[in-house]
Short mmCIF file of C-alpha atoms in Angstrom, two decimals:
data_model
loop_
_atom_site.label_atom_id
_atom_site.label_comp_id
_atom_site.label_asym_id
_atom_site.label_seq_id
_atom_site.Cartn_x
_atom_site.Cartn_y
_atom_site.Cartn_z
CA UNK A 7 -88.81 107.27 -137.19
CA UNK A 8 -92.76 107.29 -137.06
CA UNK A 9 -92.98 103.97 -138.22
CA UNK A 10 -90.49 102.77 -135.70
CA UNK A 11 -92.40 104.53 -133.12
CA UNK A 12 -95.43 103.21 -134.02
CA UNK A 13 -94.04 99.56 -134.68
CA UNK A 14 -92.72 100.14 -130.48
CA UNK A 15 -96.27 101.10 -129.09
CA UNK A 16 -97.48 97.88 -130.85
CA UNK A 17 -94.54 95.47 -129.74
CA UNK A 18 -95.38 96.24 -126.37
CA UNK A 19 -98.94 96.51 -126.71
CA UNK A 20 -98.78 92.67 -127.44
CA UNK A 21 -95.83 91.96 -124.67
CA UNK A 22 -98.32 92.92 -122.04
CA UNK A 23 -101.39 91.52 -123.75
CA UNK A 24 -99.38 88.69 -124.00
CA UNK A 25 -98.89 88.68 -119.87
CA UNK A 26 -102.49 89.44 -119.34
CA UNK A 27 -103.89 86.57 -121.25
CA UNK A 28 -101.75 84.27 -119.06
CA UNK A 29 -103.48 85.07 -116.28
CA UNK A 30 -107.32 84.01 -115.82
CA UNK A 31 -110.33 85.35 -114.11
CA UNK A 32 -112.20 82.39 -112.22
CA UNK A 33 -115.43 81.84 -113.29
CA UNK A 34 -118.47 82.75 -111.47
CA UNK A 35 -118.19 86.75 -111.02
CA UNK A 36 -116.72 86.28 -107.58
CA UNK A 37 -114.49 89.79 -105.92
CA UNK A 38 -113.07 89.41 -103.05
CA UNK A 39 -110.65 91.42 -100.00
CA UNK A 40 -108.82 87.85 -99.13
CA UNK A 41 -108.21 84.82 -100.33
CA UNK A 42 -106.72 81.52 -99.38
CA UNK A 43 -106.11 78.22 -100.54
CA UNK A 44 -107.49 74.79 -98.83
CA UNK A 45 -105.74 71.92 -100.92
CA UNK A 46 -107.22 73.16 -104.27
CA UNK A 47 -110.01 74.90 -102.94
CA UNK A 48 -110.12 78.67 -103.21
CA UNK A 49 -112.01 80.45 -100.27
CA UNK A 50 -112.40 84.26 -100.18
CA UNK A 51 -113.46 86.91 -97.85
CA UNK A 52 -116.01 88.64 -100.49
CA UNK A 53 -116.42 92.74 -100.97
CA UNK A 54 -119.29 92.67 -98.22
CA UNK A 55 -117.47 90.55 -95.68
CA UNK A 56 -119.37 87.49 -96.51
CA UNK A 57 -117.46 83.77 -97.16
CA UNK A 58 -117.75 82.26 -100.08
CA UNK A 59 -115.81 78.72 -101.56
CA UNK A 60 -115.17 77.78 -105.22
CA UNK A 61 -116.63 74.57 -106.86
CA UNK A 62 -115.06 75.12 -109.88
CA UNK A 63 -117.47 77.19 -111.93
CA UNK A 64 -119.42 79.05 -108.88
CA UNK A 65 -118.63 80.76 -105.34
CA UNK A 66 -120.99 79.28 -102.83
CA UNK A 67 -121.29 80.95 -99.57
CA UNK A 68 -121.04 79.14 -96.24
CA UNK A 69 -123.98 78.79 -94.13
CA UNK A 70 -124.28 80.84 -91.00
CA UNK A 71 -124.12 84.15 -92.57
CA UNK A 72 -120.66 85.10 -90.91
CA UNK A 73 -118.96 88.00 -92.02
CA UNK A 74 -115.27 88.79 -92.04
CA UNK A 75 -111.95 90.36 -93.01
CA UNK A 76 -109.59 87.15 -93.35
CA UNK A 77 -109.80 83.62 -93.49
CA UNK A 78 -107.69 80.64 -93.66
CA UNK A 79 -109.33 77.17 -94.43
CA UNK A 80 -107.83 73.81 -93.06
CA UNK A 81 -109.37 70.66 -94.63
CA UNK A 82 -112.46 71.80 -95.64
CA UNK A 83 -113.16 73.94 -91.58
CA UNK A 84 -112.85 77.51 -92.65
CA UNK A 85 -111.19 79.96 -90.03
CA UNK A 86 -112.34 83.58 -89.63
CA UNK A 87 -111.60 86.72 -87.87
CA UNK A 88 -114.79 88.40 -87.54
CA UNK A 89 -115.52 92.23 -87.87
CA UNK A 90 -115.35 92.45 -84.35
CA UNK A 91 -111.99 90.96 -84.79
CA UNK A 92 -112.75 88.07 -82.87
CA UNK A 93 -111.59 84.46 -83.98
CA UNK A 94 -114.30 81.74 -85.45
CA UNK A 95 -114.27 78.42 -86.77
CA UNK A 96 -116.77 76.97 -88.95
CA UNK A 97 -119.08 74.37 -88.09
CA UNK A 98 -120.61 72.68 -91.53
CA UNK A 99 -123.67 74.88 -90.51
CA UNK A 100 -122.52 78.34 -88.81
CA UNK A 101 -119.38 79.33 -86.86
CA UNK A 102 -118.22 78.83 -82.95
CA UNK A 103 -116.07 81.18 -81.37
CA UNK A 104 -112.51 79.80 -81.00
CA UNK A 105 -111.22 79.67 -77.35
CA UNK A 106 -108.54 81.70 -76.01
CA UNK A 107 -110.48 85.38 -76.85
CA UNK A 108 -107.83 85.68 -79.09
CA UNK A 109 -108.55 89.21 -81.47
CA UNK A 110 -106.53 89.40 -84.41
CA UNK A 111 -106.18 91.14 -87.98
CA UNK A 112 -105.20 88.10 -89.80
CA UNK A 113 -104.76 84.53 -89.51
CA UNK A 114 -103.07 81.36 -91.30
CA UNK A 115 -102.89 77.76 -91.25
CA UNK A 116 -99.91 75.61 -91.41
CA UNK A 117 -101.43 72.24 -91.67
CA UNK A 118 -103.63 72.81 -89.20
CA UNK A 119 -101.60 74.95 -86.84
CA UNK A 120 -103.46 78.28 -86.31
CA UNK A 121 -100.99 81.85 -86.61
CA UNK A 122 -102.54 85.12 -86.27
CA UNK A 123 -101.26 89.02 -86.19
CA UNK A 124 -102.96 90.74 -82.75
CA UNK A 125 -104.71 93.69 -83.03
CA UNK A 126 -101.56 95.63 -81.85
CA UNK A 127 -99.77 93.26 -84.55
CA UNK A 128 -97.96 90.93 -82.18
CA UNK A 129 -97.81 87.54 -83.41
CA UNK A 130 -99.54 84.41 -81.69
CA UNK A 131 -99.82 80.91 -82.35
CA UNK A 132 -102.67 78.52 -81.19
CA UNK A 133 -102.08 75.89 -78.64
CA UNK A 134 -105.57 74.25 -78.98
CA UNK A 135 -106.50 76.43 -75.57
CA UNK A 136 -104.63 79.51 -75.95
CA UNK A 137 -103.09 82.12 -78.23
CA UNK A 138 -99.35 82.29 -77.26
CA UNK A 139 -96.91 85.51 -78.34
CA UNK A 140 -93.98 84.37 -80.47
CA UNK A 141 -90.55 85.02 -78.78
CA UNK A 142 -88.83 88.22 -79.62
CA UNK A 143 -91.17 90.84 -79.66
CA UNK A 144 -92.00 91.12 -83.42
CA UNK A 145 -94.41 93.11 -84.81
CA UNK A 146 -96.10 92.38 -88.25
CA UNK A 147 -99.24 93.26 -90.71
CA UNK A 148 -99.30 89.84 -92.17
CA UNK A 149 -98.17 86.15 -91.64
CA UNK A 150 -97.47 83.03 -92.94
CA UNK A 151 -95.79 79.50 -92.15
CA UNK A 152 -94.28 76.49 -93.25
CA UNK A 153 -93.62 73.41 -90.73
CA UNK A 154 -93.52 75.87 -87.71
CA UNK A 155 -91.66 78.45 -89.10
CA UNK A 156 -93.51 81.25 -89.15
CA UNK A 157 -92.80 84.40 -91.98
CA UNK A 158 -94.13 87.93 -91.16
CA UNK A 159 -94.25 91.04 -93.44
CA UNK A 160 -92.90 93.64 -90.25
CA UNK A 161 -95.07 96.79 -89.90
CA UNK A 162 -92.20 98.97 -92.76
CA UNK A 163 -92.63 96.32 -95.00
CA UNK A 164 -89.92 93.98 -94.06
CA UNK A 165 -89.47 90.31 -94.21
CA UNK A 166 -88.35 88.17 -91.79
CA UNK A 167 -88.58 84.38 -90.70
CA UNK A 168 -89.06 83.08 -87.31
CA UNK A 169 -85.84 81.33 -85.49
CA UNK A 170 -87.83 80.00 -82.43
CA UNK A 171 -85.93 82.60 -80.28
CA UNK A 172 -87.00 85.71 -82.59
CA UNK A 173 -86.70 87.06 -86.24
CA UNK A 174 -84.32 87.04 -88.71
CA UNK A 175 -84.51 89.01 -92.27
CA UNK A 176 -84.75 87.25 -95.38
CA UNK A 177 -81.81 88.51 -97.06
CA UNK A 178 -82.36 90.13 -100.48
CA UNK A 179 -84.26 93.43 -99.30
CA UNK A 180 -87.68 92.78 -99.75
CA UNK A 181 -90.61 94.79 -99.18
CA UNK A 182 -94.07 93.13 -99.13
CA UNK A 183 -97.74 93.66 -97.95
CA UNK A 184 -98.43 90.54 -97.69
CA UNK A 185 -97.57 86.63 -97.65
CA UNK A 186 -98.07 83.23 -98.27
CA UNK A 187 -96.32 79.93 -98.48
CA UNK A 188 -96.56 77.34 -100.92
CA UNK A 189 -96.88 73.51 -100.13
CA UNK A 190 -93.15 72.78 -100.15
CA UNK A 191 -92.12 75.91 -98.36
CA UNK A 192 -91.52 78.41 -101.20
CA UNK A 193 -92.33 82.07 -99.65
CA UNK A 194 -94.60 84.09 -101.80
CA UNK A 195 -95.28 88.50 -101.51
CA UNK A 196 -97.02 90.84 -102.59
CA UNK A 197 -94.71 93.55 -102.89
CA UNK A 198 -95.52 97.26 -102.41
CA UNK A 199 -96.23 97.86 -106.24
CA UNK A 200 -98.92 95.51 -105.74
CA UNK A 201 -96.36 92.42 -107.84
CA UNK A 202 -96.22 88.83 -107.19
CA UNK A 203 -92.55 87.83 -106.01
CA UNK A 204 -91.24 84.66 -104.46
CA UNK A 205 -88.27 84.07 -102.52
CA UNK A 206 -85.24 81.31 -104.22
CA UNK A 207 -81.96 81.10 -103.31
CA UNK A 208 -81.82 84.46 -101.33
CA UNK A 209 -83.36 86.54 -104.04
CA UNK A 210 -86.96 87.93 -104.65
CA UNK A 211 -87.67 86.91 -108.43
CA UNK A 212 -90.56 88.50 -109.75
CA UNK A 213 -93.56 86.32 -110.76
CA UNK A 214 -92.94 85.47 -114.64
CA UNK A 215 -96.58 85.95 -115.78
CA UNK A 216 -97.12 89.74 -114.48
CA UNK A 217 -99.95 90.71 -112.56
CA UNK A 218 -100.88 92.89 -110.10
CA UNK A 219 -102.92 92.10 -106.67
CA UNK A 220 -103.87 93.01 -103.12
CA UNK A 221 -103.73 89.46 -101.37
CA UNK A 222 -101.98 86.01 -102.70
CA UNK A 223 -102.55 82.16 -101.79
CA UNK A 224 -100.15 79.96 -103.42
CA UNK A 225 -101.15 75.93 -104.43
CA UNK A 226 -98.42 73.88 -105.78
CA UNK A 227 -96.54 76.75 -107.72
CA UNK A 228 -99.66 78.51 -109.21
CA UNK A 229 -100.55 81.65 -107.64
CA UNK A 230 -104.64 82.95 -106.98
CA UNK A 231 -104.86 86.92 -106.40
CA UNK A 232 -107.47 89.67 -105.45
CA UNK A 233 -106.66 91.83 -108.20
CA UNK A 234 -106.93 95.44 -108.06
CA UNK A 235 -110.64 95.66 -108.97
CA UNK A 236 -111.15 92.93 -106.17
CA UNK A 237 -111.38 89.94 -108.78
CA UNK A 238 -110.05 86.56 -108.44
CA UNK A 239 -107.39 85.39 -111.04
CA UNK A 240 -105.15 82.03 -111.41
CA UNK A 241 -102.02 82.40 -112.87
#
């Protein structure tokens, strides 16, 4: 029986070795609070509130000195909300308030098209001028989109999808903290024990390679985390 024992502890010592190794740290010693993903690129929102991009083998912070608590990045112009909460868009050399006086917790890009949670977690989308609420009175602590349709995690956790008109759940029971989409429309989650899920044929299928994190950006199937000690990991 002791050898059996023993033989278990190391089976699974390896199994989740095994899982660990199939995830890896990006170079560069970078932490972060949020992440997203800008056709390849990997932008975060560091431990300080500064913004920093990845080349590949270093994080490189953008000029201007802005400081933040999320970001989404559309070809190359990085997106903030500030500490003040207030909405920003880079410049090449420092950051311009959007208009609108939109305030927000956290914001997303769909090709372009800017989504944000309000401070009182309402959601808005951006008109170019101004920061419109989203029919039906929802109420969220994190967004995403895909080709309009907009995908909030609701304030208990929830998950629902935009119908134009309001919300309807995803069916399959999910719980999240937050969300992302993936180029061809795939909805990814962090669920509430801090695992990766995504969302196929009406089911929530747990992320094959493990791994734990606090914030997700998806690029053409492979996901990027924050992981719990605030490092930044490829799967």
């Amino acid at each position: 029986m002791k050898k059996f024992t023993c033989a278990l502890v190391f089976f699974l010592f390896c199994v989740t070795l095994g899982n660990a190794q199939t995830w890896q740290q990006l170079r560069g010693g970078g932490q972060g609070t949020a992440i997203c993903n800008d056709n390849g690129t990997v932008w975060v929102i560091g431990v300080r509130n500064s913004v920093f991009s990845y080349n590949g083998r270093k994080w490189q912070e953008y000029p201007g000195r802005g400081k933040a608590i999320d970001i989404t990045v559309h070809n190359g112009t990085p997106y903030i909300i500030g500490l003040n909460n207030g909405i920003w868009k880079g410049t090449g050399s420092g950051w311009v308030p959007m208009p609108g006086n939109g305030l927000g917790k956290r914001i997303y890009s769909d090709n372009g098209q800017l989504w944000l949670i309000g401070v009182n977690n309402n959601v808005f989308s951006f008109d170019g001028r101004n920061w419109n609420l989203y029919p039906g009175y929802g109420k969220a602590i994190d967004i995403a989109a895909h080709r309009g349709i907009p995908y909030i995690v609701a304030e208990d956790g929830s998950i629902w999808r935009g119908n134009g008109m309001g919300w309807i759940e995803l069916r399959g029971g999910g719980i999240g903290q937050n969300i992302t989409c993936d180029q061809d429309g795939t909805v990814w989650v962090i669920g509430i024990n801090n695992g990766i899920f995504r969302y196929r044929f009406n089911r929530w299928v747990a992320y094959g390679r493990g791994g734990k994190g606090i914030d997700i950006s998806v690029f053409r199937g492979i996901p990027y985390i924050i992981g719990l000690n605030n490092g930044i990991w490829k799967g």
